XYZ file of C-alpha atoms in Angstrom:
458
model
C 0.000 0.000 0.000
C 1.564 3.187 -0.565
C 2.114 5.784 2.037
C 0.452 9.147 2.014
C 4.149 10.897 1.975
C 5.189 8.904 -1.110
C 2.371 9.881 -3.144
C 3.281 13.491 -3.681
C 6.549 12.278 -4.926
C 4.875 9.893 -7.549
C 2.580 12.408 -8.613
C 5.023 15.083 -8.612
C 7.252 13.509 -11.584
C 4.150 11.860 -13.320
C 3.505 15.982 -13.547
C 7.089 16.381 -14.345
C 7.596 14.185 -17.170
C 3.925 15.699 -18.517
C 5.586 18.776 -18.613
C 9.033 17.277 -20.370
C 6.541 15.321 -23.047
C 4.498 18.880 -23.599
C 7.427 20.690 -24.010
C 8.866 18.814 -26.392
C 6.265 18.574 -28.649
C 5.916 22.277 -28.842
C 9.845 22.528 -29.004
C 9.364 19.972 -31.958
C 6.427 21.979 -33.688
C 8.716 24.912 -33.325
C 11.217 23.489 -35.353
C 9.397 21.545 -37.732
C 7.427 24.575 -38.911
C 10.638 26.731 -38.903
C 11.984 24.187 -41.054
C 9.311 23.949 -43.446
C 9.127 27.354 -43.970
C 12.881 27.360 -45.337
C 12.940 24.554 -47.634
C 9.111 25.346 -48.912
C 11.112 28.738 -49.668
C 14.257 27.078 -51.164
C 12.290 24.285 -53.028
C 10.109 26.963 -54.477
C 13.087 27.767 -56.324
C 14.336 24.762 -57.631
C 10.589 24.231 -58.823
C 10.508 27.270 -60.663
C 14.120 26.835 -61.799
C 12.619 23.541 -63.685
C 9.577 25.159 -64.518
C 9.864 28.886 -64.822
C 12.786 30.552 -64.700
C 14.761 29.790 -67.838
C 11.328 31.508 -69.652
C 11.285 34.814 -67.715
C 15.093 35.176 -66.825
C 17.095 34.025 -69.563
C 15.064 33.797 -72.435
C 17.426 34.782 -74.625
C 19.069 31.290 -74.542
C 17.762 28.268 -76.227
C 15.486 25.488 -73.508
C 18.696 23.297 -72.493
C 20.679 26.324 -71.600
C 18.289 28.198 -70.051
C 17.469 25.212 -67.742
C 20.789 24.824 -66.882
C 21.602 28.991 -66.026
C 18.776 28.807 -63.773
C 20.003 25.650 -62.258
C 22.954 27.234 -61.587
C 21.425 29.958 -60.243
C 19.813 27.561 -57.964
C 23.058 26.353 -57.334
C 24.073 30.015 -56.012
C 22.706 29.346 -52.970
C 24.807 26.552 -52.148
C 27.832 28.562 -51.581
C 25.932 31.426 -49.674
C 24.988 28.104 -47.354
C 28.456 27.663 -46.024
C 28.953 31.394 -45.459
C 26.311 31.211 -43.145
C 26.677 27.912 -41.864
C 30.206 29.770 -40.613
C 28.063 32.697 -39.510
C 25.098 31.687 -38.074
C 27.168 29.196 -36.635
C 29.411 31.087 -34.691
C 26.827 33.662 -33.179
C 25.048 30.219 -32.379
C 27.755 28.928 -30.603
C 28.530 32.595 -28.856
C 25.503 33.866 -28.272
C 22.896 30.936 -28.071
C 20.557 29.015 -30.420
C 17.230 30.995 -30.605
C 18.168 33.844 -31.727
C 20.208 33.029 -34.771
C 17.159 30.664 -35.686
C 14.869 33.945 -35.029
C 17.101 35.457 -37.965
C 17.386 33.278 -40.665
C 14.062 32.695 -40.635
C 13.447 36.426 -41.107
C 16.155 36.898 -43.469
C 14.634 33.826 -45.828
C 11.450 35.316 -45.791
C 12.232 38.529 -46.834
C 14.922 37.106 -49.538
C 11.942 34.810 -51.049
C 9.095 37.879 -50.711
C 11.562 39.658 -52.982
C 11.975 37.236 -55.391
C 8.373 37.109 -56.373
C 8.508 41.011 -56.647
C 11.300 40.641 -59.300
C 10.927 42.194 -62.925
C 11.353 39.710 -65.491
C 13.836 40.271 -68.331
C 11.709 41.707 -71.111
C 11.281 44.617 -68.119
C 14.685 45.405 -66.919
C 16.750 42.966 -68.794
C 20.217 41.587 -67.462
C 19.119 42.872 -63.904
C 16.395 40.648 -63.569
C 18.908 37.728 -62.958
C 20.899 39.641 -61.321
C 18.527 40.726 -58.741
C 17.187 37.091 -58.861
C 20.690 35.793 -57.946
C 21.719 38.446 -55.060
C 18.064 36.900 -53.331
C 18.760 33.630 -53.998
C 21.908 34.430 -52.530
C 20.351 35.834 -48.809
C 18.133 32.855 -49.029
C 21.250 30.642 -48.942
C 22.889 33.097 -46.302
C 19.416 32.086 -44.407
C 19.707 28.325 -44.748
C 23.130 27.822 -43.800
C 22.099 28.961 -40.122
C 18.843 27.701 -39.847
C 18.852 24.111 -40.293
C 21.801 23.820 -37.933
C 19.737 25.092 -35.466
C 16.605 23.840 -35.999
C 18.625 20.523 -34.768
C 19.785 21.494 -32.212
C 16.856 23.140 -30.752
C 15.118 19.540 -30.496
C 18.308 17.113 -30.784
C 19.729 18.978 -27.146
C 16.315 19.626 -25.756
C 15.616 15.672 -26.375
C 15.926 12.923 -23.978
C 18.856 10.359 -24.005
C 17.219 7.685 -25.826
C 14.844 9.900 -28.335
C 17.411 12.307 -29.743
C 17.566 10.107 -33.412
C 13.552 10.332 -32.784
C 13.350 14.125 -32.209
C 16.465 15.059 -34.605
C 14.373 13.270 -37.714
C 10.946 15.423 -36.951
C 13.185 18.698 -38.080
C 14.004 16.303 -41.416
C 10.410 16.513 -42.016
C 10.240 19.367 -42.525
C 12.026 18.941 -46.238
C 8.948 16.731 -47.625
C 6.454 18.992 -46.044
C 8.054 22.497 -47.590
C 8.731 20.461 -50.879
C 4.854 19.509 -50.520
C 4.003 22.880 -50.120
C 6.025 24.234 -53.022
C 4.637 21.532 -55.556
C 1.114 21.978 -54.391
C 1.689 25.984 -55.028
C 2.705 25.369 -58.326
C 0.483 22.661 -59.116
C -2.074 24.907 -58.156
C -1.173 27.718 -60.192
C -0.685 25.449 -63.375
C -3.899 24.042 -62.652
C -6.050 27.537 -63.126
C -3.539 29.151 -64.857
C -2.331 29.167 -69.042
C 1.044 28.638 -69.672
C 0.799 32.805 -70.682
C -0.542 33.573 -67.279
C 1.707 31.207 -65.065
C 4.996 32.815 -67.224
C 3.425 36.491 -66.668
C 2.467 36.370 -63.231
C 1.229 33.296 -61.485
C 4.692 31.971 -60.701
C 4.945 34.917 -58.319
C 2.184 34.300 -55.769
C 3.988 31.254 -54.115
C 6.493 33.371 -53.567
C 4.643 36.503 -52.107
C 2.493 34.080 -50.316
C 5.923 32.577 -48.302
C 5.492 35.789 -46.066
C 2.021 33.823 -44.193
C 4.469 30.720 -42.875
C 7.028 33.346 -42.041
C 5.198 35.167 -39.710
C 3.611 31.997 -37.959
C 6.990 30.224 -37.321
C 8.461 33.578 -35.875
C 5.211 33.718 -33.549
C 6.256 30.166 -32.552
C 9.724 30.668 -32.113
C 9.405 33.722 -29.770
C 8.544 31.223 -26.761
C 10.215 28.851 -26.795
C 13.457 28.319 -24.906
C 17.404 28.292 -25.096
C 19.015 24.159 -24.880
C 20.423 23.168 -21.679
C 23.785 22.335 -23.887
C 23.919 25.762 -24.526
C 23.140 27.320 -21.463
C 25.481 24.677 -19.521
C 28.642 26.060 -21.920
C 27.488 29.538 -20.639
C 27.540 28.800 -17.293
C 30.540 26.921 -17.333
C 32.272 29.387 -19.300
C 33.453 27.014 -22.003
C 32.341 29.020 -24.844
C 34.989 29.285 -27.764
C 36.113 32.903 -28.583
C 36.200 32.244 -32.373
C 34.257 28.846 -32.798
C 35.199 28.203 -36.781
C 38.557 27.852 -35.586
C 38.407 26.267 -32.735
C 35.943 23.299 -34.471
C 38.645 23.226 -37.320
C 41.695 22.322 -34.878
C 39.654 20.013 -33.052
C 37.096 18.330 -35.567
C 38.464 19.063 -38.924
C 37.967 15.218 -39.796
C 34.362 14.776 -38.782
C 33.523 18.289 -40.709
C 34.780 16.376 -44.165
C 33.660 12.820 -43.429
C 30.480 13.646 -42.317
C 29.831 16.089 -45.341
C 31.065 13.177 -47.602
C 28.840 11.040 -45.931
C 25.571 13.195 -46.046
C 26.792 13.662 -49.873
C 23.965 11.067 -51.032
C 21.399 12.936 -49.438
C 21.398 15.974 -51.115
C 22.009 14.558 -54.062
C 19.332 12.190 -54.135
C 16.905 14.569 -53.498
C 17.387 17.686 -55.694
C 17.361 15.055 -58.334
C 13.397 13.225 -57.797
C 12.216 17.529 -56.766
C 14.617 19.487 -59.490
C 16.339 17.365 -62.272
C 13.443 14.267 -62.277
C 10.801 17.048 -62.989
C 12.922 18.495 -65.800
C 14.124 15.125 -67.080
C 10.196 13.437 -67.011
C 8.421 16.672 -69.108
C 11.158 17.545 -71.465
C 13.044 14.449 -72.052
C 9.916 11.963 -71.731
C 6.957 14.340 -72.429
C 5.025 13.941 -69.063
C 3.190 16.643 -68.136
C 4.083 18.924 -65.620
C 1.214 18.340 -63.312
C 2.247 14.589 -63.484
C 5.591 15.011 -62.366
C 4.588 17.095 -59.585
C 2.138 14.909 -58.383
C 4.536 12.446 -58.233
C 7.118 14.500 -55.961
C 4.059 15.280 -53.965
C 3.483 11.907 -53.342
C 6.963 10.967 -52.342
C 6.971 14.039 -49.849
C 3.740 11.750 -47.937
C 5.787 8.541 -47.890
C 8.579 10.524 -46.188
C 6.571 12.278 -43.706
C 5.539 8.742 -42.396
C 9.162 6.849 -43.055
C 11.457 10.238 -41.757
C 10.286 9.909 -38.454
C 10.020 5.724 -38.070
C 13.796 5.347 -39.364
C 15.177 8.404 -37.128
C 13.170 6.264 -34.597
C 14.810 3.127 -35.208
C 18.212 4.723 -35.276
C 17.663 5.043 -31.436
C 17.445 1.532 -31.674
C 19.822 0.066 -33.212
C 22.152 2.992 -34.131
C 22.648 6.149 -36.625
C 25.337 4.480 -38.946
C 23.133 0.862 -39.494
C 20.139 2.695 -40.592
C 21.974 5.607 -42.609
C 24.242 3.195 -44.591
C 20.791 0.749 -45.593
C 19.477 3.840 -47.087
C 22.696 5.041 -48.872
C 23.300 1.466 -49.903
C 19.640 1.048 -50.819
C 19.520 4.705 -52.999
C 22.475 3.110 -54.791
C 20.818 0.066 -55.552
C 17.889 2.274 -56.980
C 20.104 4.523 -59.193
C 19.316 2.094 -62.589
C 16.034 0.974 -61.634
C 14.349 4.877 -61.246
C 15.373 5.945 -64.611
C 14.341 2.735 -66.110
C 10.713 2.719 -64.626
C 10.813 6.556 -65.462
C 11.898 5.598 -68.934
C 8.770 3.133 -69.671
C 6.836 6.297 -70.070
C 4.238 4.527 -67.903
C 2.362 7.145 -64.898
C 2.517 4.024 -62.332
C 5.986 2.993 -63.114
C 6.633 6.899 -62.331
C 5.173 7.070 -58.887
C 6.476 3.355 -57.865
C 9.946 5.025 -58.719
C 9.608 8.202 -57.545
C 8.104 5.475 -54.231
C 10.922 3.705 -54.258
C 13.766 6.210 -53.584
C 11.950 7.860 -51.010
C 11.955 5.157 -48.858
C 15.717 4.578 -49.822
C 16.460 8.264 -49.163
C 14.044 8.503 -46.213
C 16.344 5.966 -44.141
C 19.481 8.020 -44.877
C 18.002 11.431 -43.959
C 15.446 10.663 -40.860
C 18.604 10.002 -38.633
C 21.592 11.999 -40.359
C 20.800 15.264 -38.603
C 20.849 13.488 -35.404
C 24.318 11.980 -36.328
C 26.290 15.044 -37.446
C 24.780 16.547 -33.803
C 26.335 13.955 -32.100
C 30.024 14.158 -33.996
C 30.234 17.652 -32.325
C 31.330 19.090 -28.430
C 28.556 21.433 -27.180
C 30.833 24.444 -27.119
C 31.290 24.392 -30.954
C 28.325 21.953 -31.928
C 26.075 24.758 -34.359
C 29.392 25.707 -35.989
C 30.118 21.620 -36.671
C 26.525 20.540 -37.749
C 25.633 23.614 -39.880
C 29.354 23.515 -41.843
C 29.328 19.601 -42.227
C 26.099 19.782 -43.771
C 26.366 22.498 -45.814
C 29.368 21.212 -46.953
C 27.419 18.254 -48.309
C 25.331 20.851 -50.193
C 27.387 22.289 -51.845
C 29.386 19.100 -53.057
C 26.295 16.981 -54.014
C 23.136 19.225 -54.136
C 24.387 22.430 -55.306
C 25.843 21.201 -58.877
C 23.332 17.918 -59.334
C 20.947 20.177 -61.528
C 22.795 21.548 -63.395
C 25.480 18.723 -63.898
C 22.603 16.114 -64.718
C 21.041 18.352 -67.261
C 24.785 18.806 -68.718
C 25.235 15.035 -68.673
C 21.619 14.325 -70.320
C 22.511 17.280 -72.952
C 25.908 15.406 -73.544
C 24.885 11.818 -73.812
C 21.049 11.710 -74.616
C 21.001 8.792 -72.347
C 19.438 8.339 -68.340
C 21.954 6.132 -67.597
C 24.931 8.845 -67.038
C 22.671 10.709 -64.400
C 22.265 7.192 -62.802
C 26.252 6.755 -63.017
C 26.163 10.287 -61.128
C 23.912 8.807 -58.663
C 25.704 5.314 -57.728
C 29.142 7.708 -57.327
C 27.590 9.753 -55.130
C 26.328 7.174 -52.960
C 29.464 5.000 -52.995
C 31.749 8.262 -51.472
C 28.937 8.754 -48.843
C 29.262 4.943 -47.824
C 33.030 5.213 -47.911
C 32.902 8.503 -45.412
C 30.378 6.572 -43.170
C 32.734 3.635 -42.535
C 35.446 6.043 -40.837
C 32.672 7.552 -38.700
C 32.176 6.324 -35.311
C 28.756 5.419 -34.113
C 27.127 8.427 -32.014
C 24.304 7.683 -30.241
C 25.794 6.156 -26.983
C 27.453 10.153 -26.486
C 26.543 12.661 -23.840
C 24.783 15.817 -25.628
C 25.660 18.165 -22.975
C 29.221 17.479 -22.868
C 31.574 20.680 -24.350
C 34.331 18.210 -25.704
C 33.707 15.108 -28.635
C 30.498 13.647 -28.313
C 31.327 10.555 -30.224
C 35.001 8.511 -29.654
C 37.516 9.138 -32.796
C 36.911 8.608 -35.627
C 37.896 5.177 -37.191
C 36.899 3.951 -33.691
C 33.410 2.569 -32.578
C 31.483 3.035 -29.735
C 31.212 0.718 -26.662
C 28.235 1.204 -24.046
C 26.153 -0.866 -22.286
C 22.987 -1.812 -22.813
């Protein structure tokens, strides 16, 4: 029978972990919406890039070329990333991760507003890409300090044995802004005439970005700084110049783990940029078709992000990462194949297909790079690993797939493209150590050397 005294105490932390579980679903919320507001604004782009933008910006230049300028205008971004993965990451690590995520996710929605106010060339001419690039640039600048954070937010808020759970709900926020994005468009093209949708229906998804912005501020404003960060504080472990001080100590984990995230990016810009460009100009689908299917790939990774970042807490980050890797390389033959029967289920069972594939590989990856990285330098480490990976794999995959298409005529070099990437991310994940035994809060390496493995008990 239990004593009058102890029952207080019960109650008391049944009240206290009600509070924990409530907290961390807003804290997750917070994040996820954050986080869908910046890739719906950065996959708006790579949608109109393969849609759009080589009509109204660079018209001037026959359809393969234009494609591929405003590819590489996509690609812009990329490098902006890392510039603010570097400077979002060291206020982050200096003055605390709220704030900086307050920023970029101001910053990205005034960049992507902008965009949809932009002249097109017949108005201004060669300042129309111009002005198209320096916003594309600021979005970029944005991204590079928000993801990074976003992570953190939930990964060091997160109990011990949910961080891979908790670190893979801010990954869902990629299918849901890529959902959003396609849905604009598929809206627009939908009600619109290909006159109308060059004119001025490509703009309202754009203008209308500034509706998400203002509801993931409102969310941000209340929620609070990680104990990793505030225990650095207190301790007074913070590193004067974090860049450097994460390059002398974790120069190797930076490069590996941007090698091994390589696949990612790569996998992805091609099904949501180059897949959409390759399946209506190469293989005559229509538009709507192709963006259905992308739509339905971003539902099968809303469910499978979460259940593999899940099962990472399980049975580890680097078991369920390499499947996925090793699985999207497995696919790289097989998508273009089904894509090339010119069949609308063979489209969706491939577009199906690598989802799943990529979905492993992604749910727990942001988790992982967390977890490579001390506390004191830990936004600095995530944000420039996986930017890195950006701009290696996701940054040139447009525009180097439509080159290679243009070049051979054939599917099969893009699927070459694919398998390499893969193989170097597989290759980088075998020298990583395995994470998810680590203490978050500690200021020093999280996970053991790499080349070595973890040992815990169970």
């Amino acid at each position: 029978m239990t004593s009058p005294a102890s029952a207080p105490t019960g109650v008391g932390r049944l009240d206290a972990s009600r509070l924990d579980a409530a907290r961390m679903r807003k804290i997750s919320l917070a994040s996820v919406i954050g986080t869908t507001v910046e890739w719906y604004d950065l996959f708006l782009f790579g949608t109109a890039s393969a849609l759009v933008f080589g009509k109204v910006f660079f018209p001037q230049f026959d359809g393969a070329v234009g494609t591929i300028l405003s590819f590489l205008t996509f690609a812009s971004a990329y490098l902006a990333r890392m510039v603010g993965a570097v400077l979002f990451g060291h206020f982050g690590d200096r003055l605390g991760r709220k704030s900086m995520l307050l920023t970029s996710l101001t910053a990205m929605g005034a960049a992507t507003f902008g965009i949809g106010l932009v002249p097109d060339f017949h108005a201004i001419g060669i300042a129309a890409p111009l002005l198209l690039l320096g916003l594309r640039i600021v979005q970029g600048l944005a991204l590079g300090g928000e993801w990074g954070g976003a992570v953190l937010m939930t990964v060091e808020h997160a109990p011990h044995g949910r961080r891979g759970f908790y670190g893979s709900m801010v990954q869902v926020g990629v299918p849901l802004g890529t959902l959003l994005a396609n849905g604009a468009f598929l809206l627009m093209a939908a009600n619109l005439d290909s006159a109308a949708l060059l004119s001025w229906g490509w703009r309202i998804p754009f203008l209308a970005s500034v509706l998400l912005v203002g509801i993931g501020i409102y969310i941000r404003l209340h929620i609070e700084e990680t104990p990793s960060f505030q225990a650095v504080r207190q301790d007074g472990a913070k590193a004067r110049i974090p860049f450097f001080a994460l390059i002398r100590q974790y120069w190797r984990q930076v490069l590996l783990g941007g090698i091994a995230t390589l696949s990612t990016g790569s996998t992805f810009t091609l099904m949501v940029t180059s897949g959409v460009s390759y399946g209506t100009t190469e293989l005559g689908h229509s538009e709507s078709l192709m963006l259905w299917a992308v739509m339905a790939s971003c539902a099968v990774a809303f469910v499978a992000i979460p259940f593999f970042g899940r099962l990472s807490d399980r049975v580890g980050r680097k078991p369920v990462i390499f499947a996925g890797v090793a699985a999207e390389a497995a696919l790289a033959f097989p998508f273009f194949r089904l894509l090339d029967t010119g069949s609308t289920a063979s489209v969706f069972v491939a577009y199906g297909l690598m989802t799943v594939a990529f979905s492993a590989n992604y749910g727990p990856i942001a988790t992982f790079l967390a977890e490579l990285f001390g506390a004191r330098v830990r936004y600095s480490g995530l944000s420039v690993s996986y930017m890195l990976s950006g701009l290696l794999g996701s940054a040139t995959a447009p525009a180097i797939t439509a080159a290679l298409l243009s070049a051979t005529g054939s599917s099969a070099s893009i699927a070459w493209y694919v398998l390499g990437a893969a193989v170097l991310s597989l290759l980088a994940l075998i020298l990583l150590a395995e994470t998810r035994f680590g203490d978050i809060d500690a200021p020093g390496p999280v996970a053991p050397p790499v080349g070595t493995e973890a040992v815990a008990k169970a």
